[in-house]
């Protein structure tokens, strides 16, 4: 028996961010903590969201002390500000880092302690989290529609999966992504593509998520190059926002090994999460292909492959489409982000420690597999 649970009320399309204030007011919020990052503030991306909040008569305080790959300290800082200033709701605005910190802070506010205690559901959230509204400013993570979060445990330099708390409302407005530079647009978009591919091949795949995953693969692969090349093209941004949202929902069907490799690189080299995903997505697909060729043939068709051949041949063609797509985007190589042969042992250990994502992969990824994939990726770079 399959189980599919989606909490947020989702509003998407141009102008959706303007509903932030009314959404908060309808949840009874009078003073909201806005969790974002300094880049989003400085770029003015958040301005229409804050105007909506102000127009609704909701006061707000901004917490922007976070960065890419946020740690438990950033979560603690947001929760402390919330409690100190007497806030009664949270509004996450930004990329996955901001949204994950917003969700994780809600956990600490509800139940206390340190967010590291909630890794992989080790500690249950029993209290009542504050009202939470999420507004993504990238088309990538899907964090606005899932309960889980990724937070770096600074003591281990390890990106852990936290069973956090879902938002009540998600507002997905492509207009907020119009000024996102090409690099983050590309990295976020590949992350979304990986979510859909991982969901379709996961041990937790299921029919309802399958349909959304395939739709997301088609949409993202078609529109990501346009969004990168013509950032001010609202149609391309709208399609990418819809594709990333659909991919995020499809993650109810699980994930795959590419994220374990990405998190290892992210933790040790502090790069954008989507960069790490892009560097290993095709390799993870190649590892899994022999064990489920029919599924990868479906993915290839969703990617636009029309060549004849058996399922394995179609699957391989689809993997080459992904390799070509990543190669065409402004994604740095492993060498360019500073990874060398001497870093492989530490990376192998980090990948193998990610039991959550490796557990979702359809087949085991051994130490030897991990070492082989890392060496092949490094050689290509």
PDB file of C-alpha atoms in Angstrom, residues 233-354:
ATOM      1  CA  UNK A 233      12.172  35.357 -19.969  1.00  0.00           C
ATOM      2  CA  UNK A 234       9.132  35.032 -17.710  1.00  0.00           C
ATOM      3  CA  UNK A 235       7.741  32.076 -19.659  1.00  0.00           C
ATOM      4  CA  UNK A 236      10.944  30.068 -19.174  1.00  0.00           C
ATOM      5  CA  UNK A 237      11.064  31.040 -15.491  1.00  0.00           C
ATOM      6  CA  UNK A 238       7.410  30.097 -15.052  1.00  0.00           C
ATOM      7  CA  UNK A 239       7.970  26.697 -16.645  1.00  0.00           C
ATOM      8  CA  UNK A 240      11.022  26.095 -14.463  1.00  0.00           C
ATOM      9  CA  UNK A 241       9.160  27.082 -11.300  1.00  0.00           C
ATOM     10  CA  UNK A 242       6.351  24.681 -12.188  1.00  0.00           C
ATOM     11  CA  UNK A 243       8.830  21.939 -13.079  1.00  0.00           C
ATOM     12  CA  UNK A 244      10.803  22.354  -9.864  1.00  0.00           C
ATOM     13  CA  UNK A 245       7.607  22.419  -7.815  1.00  0.00           C
ATOM     14  CA  UNK A 246       6.398  19.221  -9.489  1.00  0.00           C
ATOM     15  CA  UNK A 247       9.791  17.603  -8.936  1.00  0.00           C
ATOM     16  CA  UNK A 248       9.663  18.600  -5.282  1.00  0.00           C
ATOM     17  CA  UNK A 249       6.262  16.992  -4.855  1.00  0.00           C
ATOM     18  CA  UNK A 250       7.506  13.860  -6.630  1.00  0.00           C
ATOM     19  CA  UNK A 251      10.179  13.515  -3.940  1.00  0.00           C
ATOM     20  CA  UNK A 252       7.400  11.895  -1.934  1.00  0.00           C
ATOM     21  CA  UNK A 253       8.618   8.971  -4.019  1.00  0.00           C
ATOM     22  CA  UNK A 254      12.139   9.166  -2.608  1.00  0.00           C
ATOM     23  CA  UNK A 255      15.559  10.147  -3.939  1.00  0.00           C
ATOM     24  CA  UNK A 256      18.828   8.641  -5.116  1.00  0.00           C
ATOM     25  CA  UNK A 257      22.593   8.367  -4.629  1.00  0.00           C
ATOM     26  CA  UNK A 258      23.592  11.538  -6.503  1.00  0.00           C
ATOM     27  CA  UNK A 259      22.544  13.542  -3.458  1.00  0.00           C
ATOM     28  CA  UNK A 260      24.847  11.532  -1.178  1.00  0.00           C
ATOM     29  CA  UNK A 261      27.792  12.437  -3.418  1.00  0.00           C
ATOM     30  CA  UNK A 262      26.641  16.041  -3.654  1.00  0.00           C
ATOM     31  CA  UNK A 263      26.327  16.434   0.098  1.00  0.00           C
ATOM     32  CA  UNK A 264      29.829  15.061   0.599  1.00  0.00           C
ATOM     33  CA  UNK A 265      31.251  17.683  -1.766  1.00  0.00           C
ATOM     34  CA  UNK A 266      29.026  20.425  -0.324  1.00  0.00           C
ATOM     35  CA  UNK A 267      30.131  19.670   3.230  1.00  0.00           C
ATOM     36  CA  UNK A 268      33.857  19.669   2.485  1.00  0.00           C
ATOM     37  CA  UNK A 269      34.044  22.402  -0.175  1.00  0.00           C
ATOM     38  CA  UNK A 270      31.053  24.611   0.705  1.00  0.00           C
ATOM     39  CA  UNK A 271      29.671  24.909  -2.827  1.00  0.00           C
ATOM     40  CA  UNK A 272      26.079  25.326  -3.993  1.00  0.00           C
ATOM     41  CA  UNK A 273      24.144  22.122  -3.432  1.00  0.00           C
ATOM     42  CA  UNK A 274      23.028  21.973  -7.060  1.00  0.00           C
ATOM     43  CA  UNK A 275      26.636  22.107  -8.253  1.00  0.00           C
ATOM     44  CA  UNK A 276      27.404  18.932  -6.332  1.00  0.00           C
ATOM     45  CA  UNK A 277      24.289  17.248  -7.716  1.00  0.00           C
ATOM     46  CA  UNK A 278      25.153  18.223 -11.282  1.00  0.00           C
ATOM     47  CA  UNK A 279      28.632  16.714 -10.972  1.00  0.00           C
ATOM     48  CA  UNK A 280      27.267  13.275 -10.057  1.00  0.00           C
ATOM     49  CA  UNK A 281      23.753  12.961 -11.467  1.00  0.00           C
ATOM     50  CA  UNK A 282      24.705  11.089 -14.662  1.00  0.00           C
ATOM     51  CA  UNK A 283      27.169   8.865 -12.772  1.00  0.00           C
ATOM     52  CA  UNK A 284      24.479   7.802 -10.319  1.00  0.00           C
ATOM     53  CA  UNK A 285      22.114   7.085 -13.205  1.00  0.00           C
ATOM     54  CA  UNK A 286      24.802   4.987 -14.903  1.00  0.00           C
ATOM     55  CA  UNK A 287      25.326   2.988 -11.716  1.00  0.00           C
ATOM     56  CA  UNK A 288      21.615   2.229 -11.429  1.00  0.00           C
ATOM     57  CA  UNK A 289      20.815   1.630 -15.112  1.00  0.00           C
ATOM     58  CA  UNK A 290      21.629  -2.134 -15.306  1.00  0.00           C
ATOM     59  CA  UNK A 291      19.242  -2.870 -12.460  1.00  0.00           C
ATOM     60  CA  UNK A 292      16.180  -1.065 -13.851  1.00  0.00           C
ATOM     61  CA  UNK A 293      16.545  -0.466 -17.611  1.00  0.00           C
ATOM     62  CA  UNK A 294      12.798  -0.087 -18.184  1.00  0.00           C
ATOM     63  CA  UNK A 295      12.601   2.817 -15.741  1.00  0.00           C
ATOM     64  CA  UNK A 296      15.556   4.539 -17.336  1.00  0.00           C
ATOM     65  CA  UNK A 297      13.999   4.029 -20.762  1.00  0.00           C
ATOM     66  CA  UNK A 298      10.955   5.935 -19.486  1.00  0.00           C
ATOM     67  CA  UNK A 299      13.251   8.712 -18.251  1.00  0.00           C
ATOM     68  CA  UNK A 300      14.971   8.838 -21.635  1.00  0.00           C
ATOM     69  CA  UNK A 301      11.646   9.267 -23.389  1.00  0.00           C
ATOM     70  CA  UNK A 302      10.734  12.059 -20.967  1.00  0.00           C
ATOM     71  CA  UNK A 303      14.063  13.673 -21.871  1.00  0.00           C
ATOM     72  CA  UNK A 304      13.074  13.587 -25.525  1.00  0.00           C
ATOM     73  CA  UNK A 305      15.049  10.543 -26.715  1.00  0.00           C
ATOM     74  CA  UNK A 306      13.319   8.984 -29.711  1.00  0.00           C
ATOM     75  CA  UNK A 307      15.960   6.530 -30.949  1.00  0.00           C
ATOM     76  CA  UNK A 308      15.161   2.857 -31.408  1.00  0.00           C
ATOM     77  CA  UNK A 309      16.709   0.131 -29.277  1.00  0.00           C
ATOM     78  CA  UNK A 310      16.077  -1.911 -26.193  1.00  0.00           C
ATOM     79  CA  UNK A 311      15.440  -0.390 -22.766  1.00  0.00           C
ATOM     80  CA  UNK A 312      19.107  -0.428 -21.787  1.00  0.00           C
ATOM     81  CA  UNK A 313      20.106   1.394 -24.982  1.00  0.00           C
ATOM     82  CA  UNK A 314      17.380   3.979 -24.433  1.00  0.00           C
ATOM     83  CA  UNK A 315      18.475   4.410 -20.838  1.00  0.00           C
ATOM     84  CA  UNK A 316      22.081   4.988 -21.888  1.00  0.00           C
ATOM     85  CA  UNK A 317      20.938   7.557 -24.431  1.00  0.00           C
ATOM     86  CA  UNK A 318      19.023   9.360 -21.706  1.00  0.00           C
ATOM     87  CA  UNK A 319      22.111   9.452 -19.500  1.00  0.00           C
ATOM     88  CA  UNK A 320      24.058  11.045 -22.356  1.00  0.00           C
ATOM     89  CA  UNK A 321      21.341  13.683 -22.685  1.00  0.00           C
ATOM     90  CA  UNK A 322      21.830  14.527 -19.011  1.00  0.00           C
ATOM     91  CA  UNK A 323      25.622  14.634 -19.413  1.00  0.00           C
ATOM     92  CA  UNK A 324      25.293  16.949 -22.412  1.00  0.00           C
ATOM     93  CA  UNK A 325      22.816  19.199 -20.610  1.00  0.00           C
ATOM     94  CA  UNK A 326      25.100  19.607 -17.586  1.00  0.00           C
ATOM     95  CA  UNK A 327      28.113  20.190 -19.843  1.00  0.00           C
ATOM     96  CA  UNK A 328      26.241  23.010 -21.607  1.00  0.00           C
ATOM     97  CA  UNK A 329      25.518  24.837 -18.355  1.00  0.00           C
ATOM     98  CA  UNK A 330      27.755  27.129 -16.259  1.00  0.00           C
ATOM     99  CA  UNK A 331      28.564  24.419 -13.722  1.00  0.00           C
ATOM    100  CA  UNK A 332      32.152  24.256 -12.371  1.00  0.00           C
ATOM    101  CA  UNK A 333      34.036  20.964 -12.467  1.00  0.00           C
ATOM    102  CA  UNK A 334      35.349  19.053  -9.451  1.00  0.00           C
ATOM    103  CA  UNK A 335      38.834  20.392 -10.169  1.00  0.00           C
ATOM    104  CA  UNK A 336      37.545  23.950 -10.391  1.00  0.00           C
ATOM    105  CA  UNK A 337      35.951  23.761  -6.943  1.00  0.00           C
ATOM    106  CA  UNK A 338      39.215  22.443  -5.505  1.00  0.00           C
ATOM    107  CA  UNK A 339      38.742  18.673  -5.353  1.00  0.00           C
ATOM    108  CA  UNK A 340      41.908  16.632  -5.863  1.00  0.00           C
ATOM    109  CA  UNK A 341      42.948  12.992  -5.648  1.00  0.00           C
ATOM    110  CA  UNK A 342      44.006  13.523  -2.043  1.00  0.00           C
ATOM    111  CA  UNK A 343      40.403  14.373  -1.104  1.00  0.00           C
ATOM    112  CA  UNK A 344      38.902  11.090  -2.285  1.00  0.00           C
ATOM    113  CA  UNK A 345      39.250   9.129   1.005  1.00  0.00           C
ATOM    114  CA  UNK A 346      37.394  11.832   2.947  1.00  0.00           C
ATOM    115  CA  UNK A 347      34.722  12.074   0.254  1.00  0.00           C
ATOM    116  CA  UNK A 348      34.232   8.298   0.240  1.00  0.00           C
ATOM    117  CA  UNK A 349      33.673   8.391   3.994  1.00  0.00           C
ATOM    118  CA  UNK A 350      31.139  11.227   3.706  1.00  0.00           C
ATOM    119  CA  UNK A 351      29.194   9.494   0.946  1.00  0.00           C
ATOM    120  CA  UNK A 352      29.063   6.213   2.825  1.00  0.00           C
ATOM    121  CA  UNK A 353      27.882   8.006   5.979  1.00  0.00           C
ATOM    122  CA  UNK A 354      24.791   9.327   4.158  1.00  0.00           C
TER     123      UNK A 354
END
